[in-house]
PDB file of C-alpha atoms in Angstrom:
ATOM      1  CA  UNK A   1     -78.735  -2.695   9.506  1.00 76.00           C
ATOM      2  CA  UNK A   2     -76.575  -5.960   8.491  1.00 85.00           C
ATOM      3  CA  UNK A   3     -78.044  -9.315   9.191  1.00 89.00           C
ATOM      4  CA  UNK A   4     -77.157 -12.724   8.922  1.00 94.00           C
ATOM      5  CA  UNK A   5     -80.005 -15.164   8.696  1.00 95.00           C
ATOM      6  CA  UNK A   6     -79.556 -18.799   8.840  1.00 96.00           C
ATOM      7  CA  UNK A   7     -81.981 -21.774  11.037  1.00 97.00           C
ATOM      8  CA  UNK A   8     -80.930 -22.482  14.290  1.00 95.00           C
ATOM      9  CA  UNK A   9     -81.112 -25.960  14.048  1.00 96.00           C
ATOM     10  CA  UNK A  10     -81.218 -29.049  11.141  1.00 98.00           C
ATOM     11  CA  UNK A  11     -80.974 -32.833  11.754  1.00 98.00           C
ATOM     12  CA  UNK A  12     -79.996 -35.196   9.343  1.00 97.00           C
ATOM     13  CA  UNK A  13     -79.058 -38.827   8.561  1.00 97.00           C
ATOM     14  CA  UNK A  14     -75.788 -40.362   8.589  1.00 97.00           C
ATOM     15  CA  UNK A  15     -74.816 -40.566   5.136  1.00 97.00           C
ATOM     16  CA  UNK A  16     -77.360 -38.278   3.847  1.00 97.00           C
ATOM     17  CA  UNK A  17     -77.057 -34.773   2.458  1.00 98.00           C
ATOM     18  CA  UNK A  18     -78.101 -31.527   4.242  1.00 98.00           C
ATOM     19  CA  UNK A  19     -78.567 -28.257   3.006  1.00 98.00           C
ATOM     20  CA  UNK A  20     -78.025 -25.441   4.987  1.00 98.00           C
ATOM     21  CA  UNK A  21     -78.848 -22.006   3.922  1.00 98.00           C
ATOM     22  CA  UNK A  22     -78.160 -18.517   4.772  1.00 98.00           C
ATOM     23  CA  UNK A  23     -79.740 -14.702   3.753  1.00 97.00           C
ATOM     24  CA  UNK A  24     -77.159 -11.961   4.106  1.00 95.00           C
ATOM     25  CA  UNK A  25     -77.750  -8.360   4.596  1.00 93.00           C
ATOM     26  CA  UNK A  26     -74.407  -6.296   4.594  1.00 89.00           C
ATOM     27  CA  UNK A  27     -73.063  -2.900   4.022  1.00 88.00           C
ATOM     28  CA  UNK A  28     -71.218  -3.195   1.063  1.00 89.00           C
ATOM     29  CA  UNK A  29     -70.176  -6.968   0.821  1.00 90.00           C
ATOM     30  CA  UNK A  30     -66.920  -8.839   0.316  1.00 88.00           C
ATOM     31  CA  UNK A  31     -67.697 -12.126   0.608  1.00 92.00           C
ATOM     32  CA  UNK A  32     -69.859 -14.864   2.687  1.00 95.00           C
ATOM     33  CA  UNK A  33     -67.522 -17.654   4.691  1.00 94.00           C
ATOM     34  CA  UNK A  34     -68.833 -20.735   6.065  1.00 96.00           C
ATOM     35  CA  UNK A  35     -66.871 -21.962   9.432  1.00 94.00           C
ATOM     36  CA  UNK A  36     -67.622 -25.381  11.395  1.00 95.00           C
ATOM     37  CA  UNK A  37     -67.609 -25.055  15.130  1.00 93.00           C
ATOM     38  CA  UNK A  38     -67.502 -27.850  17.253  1.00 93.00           C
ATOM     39  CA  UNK A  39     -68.943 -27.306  21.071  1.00 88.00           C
ATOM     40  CA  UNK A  40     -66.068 -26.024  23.149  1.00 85.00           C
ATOM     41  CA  UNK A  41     -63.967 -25.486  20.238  1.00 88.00           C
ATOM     42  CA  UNK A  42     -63.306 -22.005  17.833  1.00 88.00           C
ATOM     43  CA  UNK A  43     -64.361 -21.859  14.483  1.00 90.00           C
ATOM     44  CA  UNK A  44     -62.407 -23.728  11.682  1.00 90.00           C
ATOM     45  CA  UNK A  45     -62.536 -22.750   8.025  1.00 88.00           C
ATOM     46  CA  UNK A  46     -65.019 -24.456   5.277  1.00 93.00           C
ATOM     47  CA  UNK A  47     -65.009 -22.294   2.630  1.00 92.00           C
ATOM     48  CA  UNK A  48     -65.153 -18.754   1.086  1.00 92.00           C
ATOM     49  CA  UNK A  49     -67.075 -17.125  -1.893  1.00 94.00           C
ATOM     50  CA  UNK A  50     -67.615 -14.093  -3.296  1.00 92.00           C
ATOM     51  CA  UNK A  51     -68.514 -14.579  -7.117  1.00 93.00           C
ATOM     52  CA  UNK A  52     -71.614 -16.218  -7.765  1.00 96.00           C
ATOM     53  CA  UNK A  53     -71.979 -20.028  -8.002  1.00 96.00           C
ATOM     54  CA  UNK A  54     -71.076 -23.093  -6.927  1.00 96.00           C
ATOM     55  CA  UNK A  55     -67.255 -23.713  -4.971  1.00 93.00           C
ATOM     56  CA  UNK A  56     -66.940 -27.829  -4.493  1.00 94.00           C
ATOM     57  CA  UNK A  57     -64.295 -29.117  -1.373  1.00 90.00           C
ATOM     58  CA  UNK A  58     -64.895 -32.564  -1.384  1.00 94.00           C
ATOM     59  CA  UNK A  59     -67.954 -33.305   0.192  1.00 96.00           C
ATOM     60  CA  UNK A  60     -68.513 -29.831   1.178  1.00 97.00           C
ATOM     61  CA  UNK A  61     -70.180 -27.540  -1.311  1.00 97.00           C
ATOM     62  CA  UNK A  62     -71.095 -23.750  -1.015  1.00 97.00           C
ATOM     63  CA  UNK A  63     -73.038 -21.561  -3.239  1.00 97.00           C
ATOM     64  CA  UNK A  64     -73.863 -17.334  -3.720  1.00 97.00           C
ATOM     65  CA  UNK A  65     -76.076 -15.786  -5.393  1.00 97.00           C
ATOM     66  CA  UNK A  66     -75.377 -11.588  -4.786  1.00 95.00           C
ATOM     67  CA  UNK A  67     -78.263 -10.876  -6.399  1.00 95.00           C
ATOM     68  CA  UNK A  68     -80.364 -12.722  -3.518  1.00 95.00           C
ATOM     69  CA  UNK A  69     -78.067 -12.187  -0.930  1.00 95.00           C
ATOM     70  CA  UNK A  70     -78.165 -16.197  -0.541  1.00 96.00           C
ATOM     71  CA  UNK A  71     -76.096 -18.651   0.334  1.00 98.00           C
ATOM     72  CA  UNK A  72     -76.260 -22.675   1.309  1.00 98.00           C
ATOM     73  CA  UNK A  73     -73.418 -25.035   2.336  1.00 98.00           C
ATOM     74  CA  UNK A  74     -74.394 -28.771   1.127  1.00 98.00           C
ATOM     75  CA  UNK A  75     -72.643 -31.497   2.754  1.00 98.00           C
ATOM     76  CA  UNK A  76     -72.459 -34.779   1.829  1.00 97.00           C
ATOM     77  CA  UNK A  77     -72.054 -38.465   2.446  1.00 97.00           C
ATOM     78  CA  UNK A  78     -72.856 -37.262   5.904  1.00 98.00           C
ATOM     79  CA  UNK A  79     -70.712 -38.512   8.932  1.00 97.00           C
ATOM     80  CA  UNK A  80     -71.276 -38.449  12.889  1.00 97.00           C
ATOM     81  CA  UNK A  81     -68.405 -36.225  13.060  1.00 96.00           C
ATOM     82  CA  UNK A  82     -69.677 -33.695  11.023  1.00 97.00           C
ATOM     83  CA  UNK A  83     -72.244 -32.832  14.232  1.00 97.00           C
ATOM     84  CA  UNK A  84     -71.326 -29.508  14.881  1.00 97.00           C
ATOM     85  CA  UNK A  85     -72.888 -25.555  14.603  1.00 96.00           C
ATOM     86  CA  UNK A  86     -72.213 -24.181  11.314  1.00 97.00           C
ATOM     87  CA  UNK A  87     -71.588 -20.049  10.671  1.00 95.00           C
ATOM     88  CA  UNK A  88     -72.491 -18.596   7.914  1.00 96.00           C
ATOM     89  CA  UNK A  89     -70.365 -14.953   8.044  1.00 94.00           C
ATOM     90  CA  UNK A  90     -70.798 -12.174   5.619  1.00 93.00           C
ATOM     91  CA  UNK A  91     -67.875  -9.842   5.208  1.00 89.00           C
ATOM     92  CA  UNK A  92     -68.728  -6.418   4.645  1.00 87.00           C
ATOM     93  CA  UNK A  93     -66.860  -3.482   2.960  1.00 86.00           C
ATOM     94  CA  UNK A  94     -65.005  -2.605   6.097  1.00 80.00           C
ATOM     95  CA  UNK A  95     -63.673  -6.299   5.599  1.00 78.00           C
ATOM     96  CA  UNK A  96     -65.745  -6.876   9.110  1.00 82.00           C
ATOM     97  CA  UNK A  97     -66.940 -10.484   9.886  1.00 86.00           C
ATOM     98  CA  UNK A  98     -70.694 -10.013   9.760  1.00 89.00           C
ATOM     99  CA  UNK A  99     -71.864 -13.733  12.135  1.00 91.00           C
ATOM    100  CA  UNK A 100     -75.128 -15.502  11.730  1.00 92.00           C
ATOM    101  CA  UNK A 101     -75.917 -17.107  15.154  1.00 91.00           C
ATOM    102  CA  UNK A 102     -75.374 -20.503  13.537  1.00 94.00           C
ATOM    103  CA  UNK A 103     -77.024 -23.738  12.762  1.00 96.00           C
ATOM    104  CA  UNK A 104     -76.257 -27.016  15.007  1.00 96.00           C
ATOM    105  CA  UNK A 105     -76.712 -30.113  12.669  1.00 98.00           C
ATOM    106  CA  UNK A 106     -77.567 -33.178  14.477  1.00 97.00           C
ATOM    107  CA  UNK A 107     -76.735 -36.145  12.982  1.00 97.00           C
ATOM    108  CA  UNK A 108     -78.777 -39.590  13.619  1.00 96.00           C
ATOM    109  CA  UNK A 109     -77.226 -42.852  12.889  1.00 94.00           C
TER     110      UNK A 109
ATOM    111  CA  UNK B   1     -51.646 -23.495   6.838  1.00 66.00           C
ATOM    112  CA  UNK B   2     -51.777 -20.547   9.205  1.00 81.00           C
ATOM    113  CA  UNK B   3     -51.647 -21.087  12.945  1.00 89.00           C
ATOM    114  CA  UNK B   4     -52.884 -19.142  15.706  1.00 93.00           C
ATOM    115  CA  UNK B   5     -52.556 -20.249  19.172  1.00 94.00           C
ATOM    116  CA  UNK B   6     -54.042 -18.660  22.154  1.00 95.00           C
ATOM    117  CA  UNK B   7     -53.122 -19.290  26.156  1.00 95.00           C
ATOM    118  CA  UNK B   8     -54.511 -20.418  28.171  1.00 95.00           C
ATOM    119  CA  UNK B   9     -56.615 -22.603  26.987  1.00 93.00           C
ATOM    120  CA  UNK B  10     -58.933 -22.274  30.132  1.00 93.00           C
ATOM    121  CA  UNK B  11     -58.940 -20.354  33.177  1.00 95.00           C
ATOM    122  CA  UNK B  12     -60.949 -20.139  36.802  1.00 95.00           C
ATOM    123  CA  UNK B  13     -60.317 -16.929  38.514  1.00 95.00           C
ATOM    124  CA  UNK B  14     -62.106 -15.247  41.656  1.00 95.00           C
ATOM    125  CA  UNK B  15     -64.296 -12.220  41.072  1.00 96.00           C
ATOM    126  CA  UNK B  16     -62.277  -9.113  41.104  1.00 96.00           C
ATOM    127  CA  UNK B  17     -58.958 -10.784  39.565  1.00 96.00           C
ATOM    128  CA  UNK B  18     -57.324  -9.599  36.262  1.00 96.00           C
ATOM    129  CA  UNK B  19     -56.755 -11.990  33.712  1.00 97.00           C
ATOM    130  CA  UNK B  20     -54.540 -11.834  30.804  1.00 97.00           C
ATOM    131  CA  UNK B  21     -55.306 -13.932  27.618  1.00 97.00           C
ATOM    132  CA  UNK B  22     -52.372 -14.248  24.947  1.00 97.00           C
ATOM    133  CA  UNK B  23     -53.296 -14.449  21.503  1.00 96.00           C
ATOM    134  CA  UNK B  24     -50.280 -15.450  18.905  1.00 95.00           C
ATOM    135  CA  UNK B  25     -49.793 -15.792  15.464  1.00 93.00           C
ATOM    136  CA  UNK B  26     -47.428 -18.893  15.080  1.00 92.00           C
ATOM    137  CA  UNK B  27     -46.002 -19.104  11.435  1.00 88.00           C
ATOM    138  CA  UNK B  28     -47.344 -15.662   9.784  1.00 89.00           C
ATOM    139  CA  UNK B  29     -47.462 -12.040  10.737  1.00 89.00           C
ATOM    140  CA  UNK B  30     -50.547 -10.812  12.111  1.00 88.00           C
ATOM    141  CA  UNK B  31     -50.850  -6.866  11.243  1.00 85.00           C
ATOM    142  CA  UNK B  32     -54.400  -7.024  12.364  1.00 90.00           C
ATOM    143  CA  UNK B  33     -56.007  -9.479  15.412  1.00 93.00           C
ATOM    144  CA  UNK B  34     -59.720  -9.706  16.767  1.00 93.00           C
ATOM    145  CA  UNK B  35     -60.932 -10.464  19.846  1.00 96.00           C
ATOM    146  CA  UNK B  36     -64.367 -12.526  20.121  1.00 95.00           C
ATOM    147  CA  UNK B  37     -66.329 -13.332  22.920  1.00 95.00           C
ATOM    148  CA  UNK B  38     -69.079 -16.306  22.548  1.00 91.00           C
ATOM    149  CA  UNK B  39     -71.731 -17.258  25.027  1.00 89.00           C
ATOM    150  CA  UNK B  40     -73.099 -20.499  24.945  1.00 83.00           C
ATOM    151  CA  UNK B  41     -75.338 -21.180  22.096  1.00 78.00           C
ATOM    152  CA  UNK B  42     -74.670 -18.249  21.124  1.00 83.00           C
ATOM    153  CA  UNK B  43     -72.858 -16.405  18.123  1.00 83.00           C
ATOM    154  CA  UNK B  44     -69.370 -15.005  17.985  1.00 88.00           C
ATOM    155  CA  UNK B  45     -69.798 -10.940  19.486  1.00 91.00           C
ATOM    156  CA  UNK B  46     -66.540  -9.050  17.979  1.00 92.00           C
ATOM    157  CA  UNK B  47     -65.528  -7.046  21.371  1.00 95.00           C
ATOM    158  CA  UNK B  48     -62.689  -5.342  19.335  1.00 94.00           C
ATOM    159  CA  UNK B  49     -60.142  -4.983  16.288  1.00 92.00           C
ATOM    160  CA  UNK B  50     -56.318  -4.309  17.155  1.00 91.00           C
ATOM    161  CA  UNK B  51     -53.755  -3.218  14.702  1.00 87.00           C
ATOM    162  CA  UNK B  52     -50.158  -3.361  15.144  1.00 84.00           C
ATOM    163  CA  UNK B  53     -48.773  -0.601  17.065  1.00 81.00           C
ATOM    164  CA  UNK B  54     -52.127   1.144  17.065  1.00 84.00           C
ATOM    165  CA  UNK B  55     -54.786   1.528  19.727  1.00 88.00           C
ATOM    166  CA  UNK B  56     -57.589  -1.088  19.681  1.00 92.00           C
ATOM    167  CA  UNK B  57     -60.667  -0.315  18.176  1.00 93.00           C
ATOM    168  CA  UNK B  58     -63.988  -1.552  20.469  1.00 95.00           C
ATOM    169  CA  UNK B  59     -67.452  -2.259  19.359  1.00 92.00           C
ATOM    170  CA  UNK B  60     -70.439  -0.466  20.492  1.00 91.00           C
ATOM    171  CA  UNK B  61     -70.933  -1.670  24.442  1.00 92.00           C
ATOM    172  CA  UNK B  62     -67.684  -3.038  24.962  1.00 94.00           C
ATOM    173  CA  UNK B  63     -65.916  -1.416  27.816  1.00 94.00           C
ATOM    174  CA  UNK B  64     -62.174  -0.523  26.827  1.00 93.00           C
ATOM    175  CA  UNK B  65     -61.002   0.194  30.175  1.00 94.00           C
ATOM    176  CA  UNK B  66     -62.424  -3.257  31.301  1.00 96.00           C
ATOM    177  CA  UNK B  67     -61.067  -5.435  28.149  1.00 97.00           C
ATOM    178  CA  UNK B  68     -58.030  -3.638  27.784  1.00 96.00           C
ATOM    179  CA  UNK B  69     -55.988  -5.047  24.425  1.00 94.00           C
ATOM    180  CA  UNK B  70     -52.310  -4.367  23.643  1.00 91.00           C
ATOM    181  CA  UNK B  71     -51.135  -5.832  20.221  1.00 89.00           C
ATOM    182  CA  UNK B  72     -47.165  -4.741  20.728  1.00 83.00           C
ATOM    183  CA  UNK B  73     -45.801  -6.914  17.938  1.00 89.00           C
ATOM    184  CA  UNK B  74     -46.591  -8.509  14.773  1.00 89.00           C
ATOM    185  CA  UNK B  75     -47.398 -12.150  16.401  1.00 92.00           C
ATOM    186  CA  UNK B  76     -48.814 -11.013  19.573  1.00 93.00           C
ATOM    187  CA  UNK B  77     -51.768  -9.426  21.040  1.00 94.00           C
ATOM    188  CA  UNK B  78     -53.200  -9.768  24.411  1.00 95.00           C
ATOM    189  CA  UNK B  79     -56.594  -8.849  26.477  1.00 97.00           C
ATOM    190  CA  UNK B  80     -56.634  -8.552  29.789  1.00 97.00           C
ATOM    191  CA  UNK B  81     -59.874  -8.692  31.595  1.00 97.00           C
ATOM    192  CA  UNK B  82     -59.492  -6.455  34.643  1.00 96.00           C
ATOM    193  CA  UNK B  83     -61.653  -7.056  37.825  1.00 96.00           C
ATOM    194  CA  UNK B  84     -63.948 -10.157  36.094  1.00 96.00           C
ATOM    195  CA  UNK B  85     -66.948 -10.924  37.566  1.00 96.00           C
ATOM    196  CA  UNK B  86     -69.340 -13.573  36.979  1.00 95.00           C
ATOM    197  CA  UNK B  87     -70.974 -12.171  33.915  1.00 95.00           C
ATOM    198  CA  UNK B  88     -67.557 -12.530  32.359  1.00 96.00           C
ATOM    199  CA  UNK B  89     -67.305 -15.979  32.228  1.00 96.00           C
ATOM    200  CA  UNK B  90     -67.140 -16.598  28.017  1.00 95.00           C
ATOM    201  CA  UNK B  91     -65.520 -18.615  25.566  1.00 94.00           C
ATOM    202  CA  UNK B  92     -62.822 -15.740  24.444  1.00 96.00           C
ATOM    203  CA  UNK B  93     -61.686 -16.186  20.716  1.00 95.00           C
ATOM    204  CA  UNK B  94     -58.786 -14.484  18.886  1.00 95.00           C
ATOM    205  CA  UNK B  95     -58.354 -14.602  15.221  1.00 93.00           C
ATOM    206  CA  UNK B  96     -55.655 -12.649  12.497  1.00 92.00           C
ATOM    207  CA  UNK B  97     -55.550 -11.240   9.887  1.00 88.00           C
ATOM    208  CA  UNK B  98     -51.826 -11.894   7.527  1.00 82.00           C
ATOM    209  CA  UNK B  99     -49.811  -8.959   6.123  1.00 73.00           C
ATOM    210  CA  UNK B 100     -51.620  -8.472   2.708  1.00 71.00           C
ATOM    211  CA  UNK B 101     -54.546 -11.123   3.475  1.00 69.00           C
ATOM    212  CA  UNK B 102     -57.937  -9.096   3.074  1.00 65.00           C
ATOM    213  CA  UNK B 103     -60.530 -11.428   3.778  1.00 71.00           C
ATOM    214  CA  UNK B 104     -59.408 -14.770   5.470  1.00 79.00           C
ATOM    215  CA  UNK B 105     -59.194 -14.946   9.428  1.00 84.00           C
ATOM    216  CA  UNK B 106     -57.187 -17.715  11.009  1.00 89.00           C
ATOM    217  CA  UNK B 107     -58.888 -18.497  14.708  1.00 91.00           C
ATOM    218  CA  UNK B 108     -56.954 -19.327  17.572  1.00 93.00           C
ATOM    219  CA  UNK B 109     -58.804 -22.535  19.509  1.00 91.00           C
ATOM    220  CA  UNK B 110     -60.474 -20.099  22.046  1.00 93.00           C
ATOM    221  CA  UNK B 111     -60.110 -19.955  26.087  1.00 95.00           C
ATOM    222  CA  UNK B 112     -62.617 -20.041  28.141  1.00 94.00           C
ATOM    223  CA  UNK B 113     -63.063 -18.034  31.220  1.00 96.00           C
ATOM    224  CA  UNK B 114     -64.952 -18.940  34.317  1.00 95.00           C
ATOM    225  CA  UNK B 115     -64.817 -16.140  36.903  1.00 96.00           C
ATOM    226  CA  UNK B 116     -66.383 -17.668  40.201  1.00 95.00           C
TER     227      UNK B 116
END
């Protein structure tokens, strides 16, 4: 079956740096996208990969690794505003959105 | 960037009502649009996957004479929920997919439902 792994929930310090990370199981796989969610409010884009590594956007980073079916978004220079669930999807080889149930970051002054 | 905008934003109905949610694609053409449902605290559920001129396609459990989805044109799809009840009540989010776009999904900013 396909499965999206990631914690449920991570706190953190204002201007720290949080990891969070994500297993993947897919049929077929096109690509893992990371989306921010704020309560009440749909899903807004963070970032996409599909080749392995490291993809830098400002103080967001994500990184693959196929081989592990792994994946982490690091944020940094952590703000109060960046308290919010975070989905890690996995798009499979119908091009379907694959969701992981997210992960709400808290973040303490 | 790509806009999606969905109406309306929220909605109270009585149980038994139909209600029709509008899902549009503002500045691109959308050849394919989803249709999520999320429960608090919960993930995003894909309830279906409409193409263009085509009938909808449903996931597994998703009743397609309850949700019913028309996507008539290239900026517009809709789903109506027929006779809600209770159990209804969601936070209902579209996305689309751009002419030629394979992976990225642009999200409308969701409605939620509350069906007394």
């Amino acid at each position: 079956g396909q499965n999206i792994d990631q914690p449920t929930e991570m706190t953190a310090t204002e201007g720290a740096i949080v990891q969070i990370n994500c297993t993947y199981q897919t049929s077929g796989f096109n690509g893992l996208f990371w989306y921010q969610q704020h309560a009440g409010e749909a899903p807004t884009f963070l970032s996409y990969n599909v080749l392995d590594g490291l993809e830098e956007k400002g103080r967001f980073s994500s990184f693959l690794s196929r081989s592990k079916g792994y994946s982490y978004l690091l944020l940094k220079e952590l703000q109060m505003k960046d308290s919010a669930s975070y989905l890690c999807a996995g798009l499979d080889s119908n091009y379907q959105l694959i969701w992981g149930a997210g992960t709400k970051l808290i973040i303490k002054p | 960037g790509a806009v999606v905008s969905q109406h309306p934003s929220w909605v109270i109905c009585k149980s038994g009502t139909s209600v029709k949610i509008e899902c549009r694609s503002l500045d691109f053409q959308a050849t394919t649009m989803f249709w999520y449902r999320q429960f608090p605290k919960q993930s995003l559920m894909l309830m279906a996957t409409s193409n263009e001129g085509s009938k909808a396609t449903y996931e597994q459990g998703v009743e397609k004479d309850k949700f019913l989805i028309n996507h008539a044109s290239l900026t517009l799809s809709t789903l109506t929920v027929t006779s809600a009840h209770p159990e209804d009540s969601s936070f209902y989010i579209c996305s689309a997919k751009a002419a030629g776009e394979v992976n990225e999904q642009f999200f409308g900013p969701g409605t939620r439902l509350t069906v007394l």
